PDB file of C-alpha atoms in Angstrom:
ATOM      1  CA  MET A   2       0.000   0.000   0.000  1.00 92.00           C
ATOM      2  CA  THR A   3       1.201   3.507  -0.863  1.00 96.00           C
ATOM      3  CA  THR A   4       0.223   6.571   1.160  1.00 98.00           C
ATOM      4  CA  VAL A   5      -0.084   9.572  -1.153  1.00 98.00           C
ATOM      5  CA  LEU A   6       0.385  12.965   0.477  1.00 98.00           C
ATOM      6  CA  ALA A   7      -1.291  16.237  -0.436  1.00 98.00           C
ATOM      7  CA  PRO A   8       1.309  18.151  -2.485  1.00 98.00           C
ATOM      8  CA  VAL A   9      -0.268  21.537  -1.701  1.00 98.00           C
ATOM      9  CA  ALA A  10      -2.498  23.069   0.968  1.00 97.00           C
ATOM     10  CA  GLY A  11      -6.159  23.691   0.212  1.00 98.00           C
ATOM     11  CA  ALA A  12      -9.454  21.836   0.024  1.00 98.00           C
ATOM     12  CA  ALA A  13      -9.491  18.190  -1.058  1.00 98.00           C
ATOM     13  CA  VAL A  14     -12.023  17.648  -3.856  1.00 97.00           C
ATOM     14  CA  SER A  15     -12.945  14.719  -6.067  1.00 95.00           C
ATOM     15  CA  LEU A  16     -11.048  14.115  -9.270  1.00 94.00           C
ATOM     16  CA  GLU A  17     -14.434  13.970 -11.013  1.00 95.00           C
ATOM     17  CA  SER A  18     -14.979  17.663 -10.163  1.00 95.00           C
ATOM     18  CA  VAL A  19     -11.840  18.796 -12.045  1.00 96.00           C
ATOM     19  CA  PRO A  20     -12.774  20.919 -15.101  1.00 95.00           C
ATOM     20  CA  ASP A  21     -10.721  18.830 -17.533  1.00 96.00           C
ATOM     21  CA  PRO A  22     -12.081  15.570 -19.012  1.00 95.00           C
ATOM     22  CA  VAL A  23      -8.657  13.896 -19.028  1.00 94.00           C
ATOM     23  CA  PHE A  24      -8.643  14.072 -15.226  1.00 95.00           C
ATOM     24  CA  SER A  25     -12.365  14.019 -14.397  1.00 94.00           C
ATOM     25  CA  GLY A  26     -12.856  11.005 -16.651  1.00 93.00           C
ATOM     26  CA  GLY A  27     -10.031   9.096 -14.970  1.00 92.00           C
ATOM     27  CA  MET A  28      -8.208   8.664 -18.300  1.00 93.00           C
ATOM     28  CA  VAL A  29      -4.762   8.707 -16.661  1.00 93.00           C
ATOM     29  CA  GLY A  30      -5.844   6.998 -13.452  1.00 95.00           C
ATOM     30  CA  PRO A  31      -7.802   7.494 -10.243  1.00 96.00           C
ATOM     31  CA  GLY A  32      -6.911   9.954  -7.522  1.00 97.00           C
ATOM     32  CA  ALA A  33      -8.056  13.195  -5.945  1.00 97.00           C
ATOM     33  CA  ALA A  34      -7.574  16.907  -6.447  1.00 98.00           C
ATOM     34  CA  ILE A  35      -6.883  19.934  -4.305  1.00 98.00           C
ATOM     35  CA  ASP A  36      -8.381  23.370  -4.715  1.00 98.00           C
ATOM     36  CA  PRO A  37      -5.270  25.185  -3.466  1.00 98.00           C
ATOM     37  CA  ALA A  38      -4.966  28.070  -1.050  1.00 96.00           C
ATOM     38  CA  ARG A  39      -4.613  31.262  -3.102  1.00 97.00           C
ATOM     39  CA  GLU A  40      -1.159  32.167  -1.858  1.00 96.00           C
ATOM     40  CA  PRO A  41       2.463  31.530  -2.844  1.00 97.00           C
ATOM     41  CA  GLY A  42       3.592  28.058  -1.897  1.00 95.00           C
ATOM     42  CA  ARG A  43       5.600  24.998  -2.735  1.00 97.00           C
ATOM     43  CA  ALA A  44       4.280  21.799  -4.219  1.00 98.00           C
ATOM     44  CA  ILE A  45       5.868  18.839  -2.453  1.00 98.00           C
ATOM     45  CA  SER A  46       6.466  15.284  -3.563  1.00 98.00           C
ATOM     46  CA  PRO A  47       3.440  13.131  -2.634  1.00 98.00           C
ATOM     47  CA  ILE A  48       5.590   9.979  -2.257  1.00 98.00           C
ATOM     48  CA  ALA A  49       9.242   9.035  -1.871  1.00 98.00           C
ATOM     49  CA  GLY A  50      10.910   8.058  -5.121  1.00 98.00           C
ATOM     50  CA  LYS A  51      12.493   9.369  -8.289  1.00 98.00           C
ATOM     51  CA  ILE A  52      11.249  12.319 -10.333  1.00 98.00           C
ATOM     52  CA  VAL A  53      10.851  10.681 -13.740  1.00 98.00           C
ATOM     53  CA  LYS A  54       9.183  13.665 -15.418  1.00 98.00           C
ATOM     54  CA  LEU A  55       9.428  17.301 -14.378  1.00 98.00           C
ATOM     55  CA  HIS A  56       7.761  20.242 -16.088  1.00 96.00           C
ATOM     56  CA  PRO A  57       7.177  23.593 -14.401  1.00 95.00           C
ATOM     57  CA  HIS A  58       3.421  22.860 -14.223  1.00 96.00           C
ATOM     58  CA  ALA A  59       3.498  19.102 -13.527  1.00 97.00           C
ATOM     59  CA  PHE A  60       5.674  16.263 -12.273  1.00 98.00           C
ATOM     60  CA  VAL A  61       5.662  12.493 -11.854  1.00 98.00           C
ATOM     61  CA  VAL A  62       7.358  10.682  -8.978  1.00 98.00           C
ATOM     62  CA  VAL A  63       7.793   6.899  -9.164  1.00 98.00           C
ATOM     63  CA  GLY A  64       8.324   4.996  -5.932  1.00 98.00           C
ATOM     64  CA  ASP A  65      10.606   2.014  -5.454  1.00 96.00           C
ATOM     65  CA  ASP A  66       7.537  -0.214  -5.929  1.00 96.00           C
ATOM     66  CA  GLY A  67       7.110   1.166  -9.465  1.00 97.00           C
ATOM     67  CA  ARG A  68       3.975   3.154  -8.686  1.00 97.00           C
ATOM     68  CA  GLY A  69       3.882   6.605 -10.257  1.00 98.00           C
ATOM     69  CA  VAL A  70       2.005   9.639  -8.967  1.00 98.00           C
ATOM     70  CA  LEU A  71       1.283  12.645 -11.170  1.00 98.00           C
ATOM     71  CA  VAL A  72       0.899  16.117  -9.645  1.00 98.00           C
ATOM     72  CA  HIS A  73      -0.561  18.669 -12.072  1.00 98.00           C
ATOM     73  CA  LEU A  74      -0.445  22.285 -10.869  1.00 98.00           C
ATOM     74  CA  GLY A  75      -3.584  23.853 -12.278  1.00 96.00           C
ATOM     75  CA  ILE A  76      -5.571  23.203 -15.451  1.00 96.00           C
ATOM     76  CA  ASP A  77      -4.220  24.300 -18.861  1.00 93.00           C
ATOM     77  CA  THR A  78      -1.093  25.616 -17.136  1.00 92.00           C
ATOM     78  CA  VAL A  79       1.098  23.991 -19.788  1.00 88.00           C
ATOM     79  CA  GLN A  80       0.153  27.042 -21.871  1.00 89.00           C
ATOM     80  CA  LEU A  81       2.142  29.257 -19.467  1.00 91.00           C
ATOM     81  CA  ARG A  82       5.405  27.666 -20.661  1.00 89.00           C
ATOM     82  CA  GLY A  83       6.871  27.754 -17.160  1.00 89.00           C
ATOM     83  CA  GLU A  84       5.963  31.347 -16.334  1.00 89.00           C
ATOM     84  CA  GLY A  85       5.037  31.639 -12.656  1.00 92.00           C
ATOM     85  CA  PHE A  86       6.686  28.361 -11.653  1.00 96.00           C
ATOM     86  CA  GLU A  87      10.134  27.777 -10.120  1.00 97.00           C
ATOM     87  CA  LEU A  88      11.714  24.325 -10.193  1.00 97.00           C
ATOM     88  CA  LEU A  89      13.182  23.301  -6.820  1.00 98.00           C
ATOM     89  CA  ALA A  90      14.350  19.852  -7.971  1.00 98.00           C
ATOM     90  CA  ALA A  91      15.530  18.243 -11.193  1.00 98.00           C
ATOM     91  CA  GLU A  92      14.281  15.379 -13.341  1.00 98.00           C
ATOM     92  CA  GLY A  93      16.080  12.246 -12.173  1.00 98.00           C
ATOM     93  CA  ASP A  94      16.403  13.431  -8.551  1.00 98.00           C
ATOM     94  CA  ARG A  95      15.477  11.076  -5.736  1.00 98.00           C
ATOM     95  CA  VAL A  96      13.070  12.830  -3.379  1.00 98.00           C
ATOM     96  CA  ARG A  97      11.560  12.055  -0.033  1.00 98.00           C
ATOM     97  CA  ALA A  98       7.819  12.352   0.553  1.00 98.00           C
ATOM     98  CA  GLY A  99       7.211  15.977   1.484  1.00 98.00           C
ATOM     99  CA  GLN A 100      10.260  17.392  -0.300  1.00 98.00           C
ATOM    100  CA  PRO A 101       9.537  20.643  -2.227  1.00 98.00           C
ATOM    101  CA  VAL A 102       9.578  20.192  -6.018  1.00 98.00           C
ATOM    102  CA  VAL A 103       8.013  23.352  -7.525  1.00 98.00           C
ATOM    103  CA  ALA A 104       7.284  26.840  -6.155  1.00 98.00           C
ATOM    104  CA  TRP A 105       4.192  28.570  -7.553  1.00 97.00           C
ATOM    105  CA  ASN A 106       1.353  30.952  -6.734  1.00 96.00           C
ATOM    106  CA  PRO A 107      -2.180  29.641  -7.359  1.00 97.00           C
ATOM    107  CA  ALA A 108      -3.576  33.189  -7.059  1.00 96.00           C
ATOM    108  CA  GLU A 109      -1.513  34.235 -10.095  1.00 95.00           C
ATOM    109  CA  ILE A 110      -2.740  31.207 -12.063  1.00 95.00           C
ATOM    110  CA  GLU A 111      -6.340  32.140 -11.278  1.00 95.00           C
ATOM    111  CA  ALA A 112      -5.733  35.846 -12.010  1.00 94.00           C
ATOM    112  CA  GLY A 113      -4.518  34.760 -15.456  1.00 93.00           C
ATOM    113  CA  GLY A 114      -7.867  33.118 -16.164  1.00 94.00           C
ATOM    114  CA  ARG A 115      -6.873  29.504 -15.462  1.00 95.00           C
ATOM    115  CA  CYS A 116      -8.174  27.061 -12.883  1.00 97.00           C
ATOM    116  CA  PRO A 117      -5.566  26.431 -10.142  1.00 97.00           C
ATOM    117  CA  VAL A 118      -7.041  23.066  -9.037  1.00 98.00           C
ATOM    118  CA  CYS A 119      -4.349  20.382  -8.699  1.00 98.00           C
ATOM    119  CA  PRO A 120      -5.119  16.821  -9.777  1.00 98.00           C
ATOM    120  CA  VAL A 121      -3.087  14.146  -7.965  1.00 98.00           C
ATOM    121  CA  VAL A 122      -3.277  10.902  -9.918  1.00 98.00           C
ATOM    122  CA  ALA A 123      -2.273   7.312  -9.207  1.00 98.00           C
ATOM    123  CA  LEU A 124      -1.013   6.585 -12.723  1.00 97.00           C
ATOM    124  CA  ASP A 125      -2.431   3.447 -14.326  1.00 91.00           C
ATOM    125  CA  ALA A 126      -3.943   2.251 -11.031  1.00 95.00           C
ATOM    126  CA  PRO A 127      -6.859  -0.145 -11.455  1.00 92.00           C
ATOM    127  CA  GLU A 128     -10.370   0.953 -10.571  1.00 85.00           C
ATOM    128  CA  GLY A 129     -10.969   0.686  -6.820  1.00 92.00           C
ATOM    129  CA  ALA A 130      -7.258   0.855  -5.935  1.00 96.00           C
ATOM    130  CA  VAL A 131      -7.503   4.378  -4.481  1.00 96.00           C
ATOM    131  CA  THR A 132      -9.260   4.588  -1.111  1.00 95.00           C
ATOM    132  CA  GLY A 133      -9.472   6.708   2.024  1.00 94.00           C
ATOM    133  CA  MET A 134      -9.701  10.063   0.242  1.00 93.00           C
ATOM    134  CA  ALA A 135      -9.241  13.099   2.413  1.00 95.00           C
ATOM    135  CA  GLU A 136     -12.165  15.489   2.666  1.00 93.00           C
ATOM    136  CA  GLY A 137     -12.148  19.200   3.417  1.00 95.00           C
ATOM    137  CA  ALA A 138      -9.096  21.227   4.336  1.00 97.00           C
ATOM    138  CA  VAL A 139      -5.655  19.660   3.937  1.00 98.00           C
ATOM    139  CA  SER A 140      -2.148  20.933   4.531  1.00 97.00           C
ATOM    140  CA  ALA A 141       0.752  20.032   2.267  1.00 97.00           C
ATOM    141  CA  GLY A 142       2.057  16.726   3.600  1.00 98.00           C
ATOM    142  CA  ASP A 143      -1.277  15.480   4.979  1.00 98.00           C
ATOM    143  CA  GLU A 144      -2.485  12.092   3.754  1.00 98.00           C
ATOM    144  CA  LEU A 145      -4.581  12.606   0.606  1.00 98.00           C
ATOM    145  CA  PHE A 146      -5.405   8.984  -0.260  1.00 98.00           C
ATOM    146  CA  GLN A 147      -4.225   5.371  -0.043  1.00 97.00           C
ATOM    147  CA  TRP A 148      -3.216   3.363  -3.096  1.00 97.00           C
ATOM    148  CA  ARG A 149      -3.919  -0.309  -2.346  1.00 94.00           C
TER     149      ARG A 149
END
């Protein structure tokens, strides 16, 4: 079982409520999302492992068990081409759960007309594998869900 931590502070919401069909439809896997606090912050690694993909707006960490977790900072933020994001780690780095990976400001994302909600996805997990979803307010580093 893998405990997946909240990468940012905010309100835990269902993945189905994310305004992007790739996430809300579970096309990349099950998980949860966080409607982030509208203040500057750091997105942390949700699990211990290796950063196998790192973009300013999104990253994937794969644990030693081979399970990968995607953190996507906002919706359609790829269009920003890195503006408003600061990388605090590098692709290929080993990270501990809770280690800062990207600095960003959700208020700036929203001010630019984009949704700052952050999907957190258990990549390629089978249906029913994600349980124990957090509800309501979460801090970065709190348990967000279990991957069984």
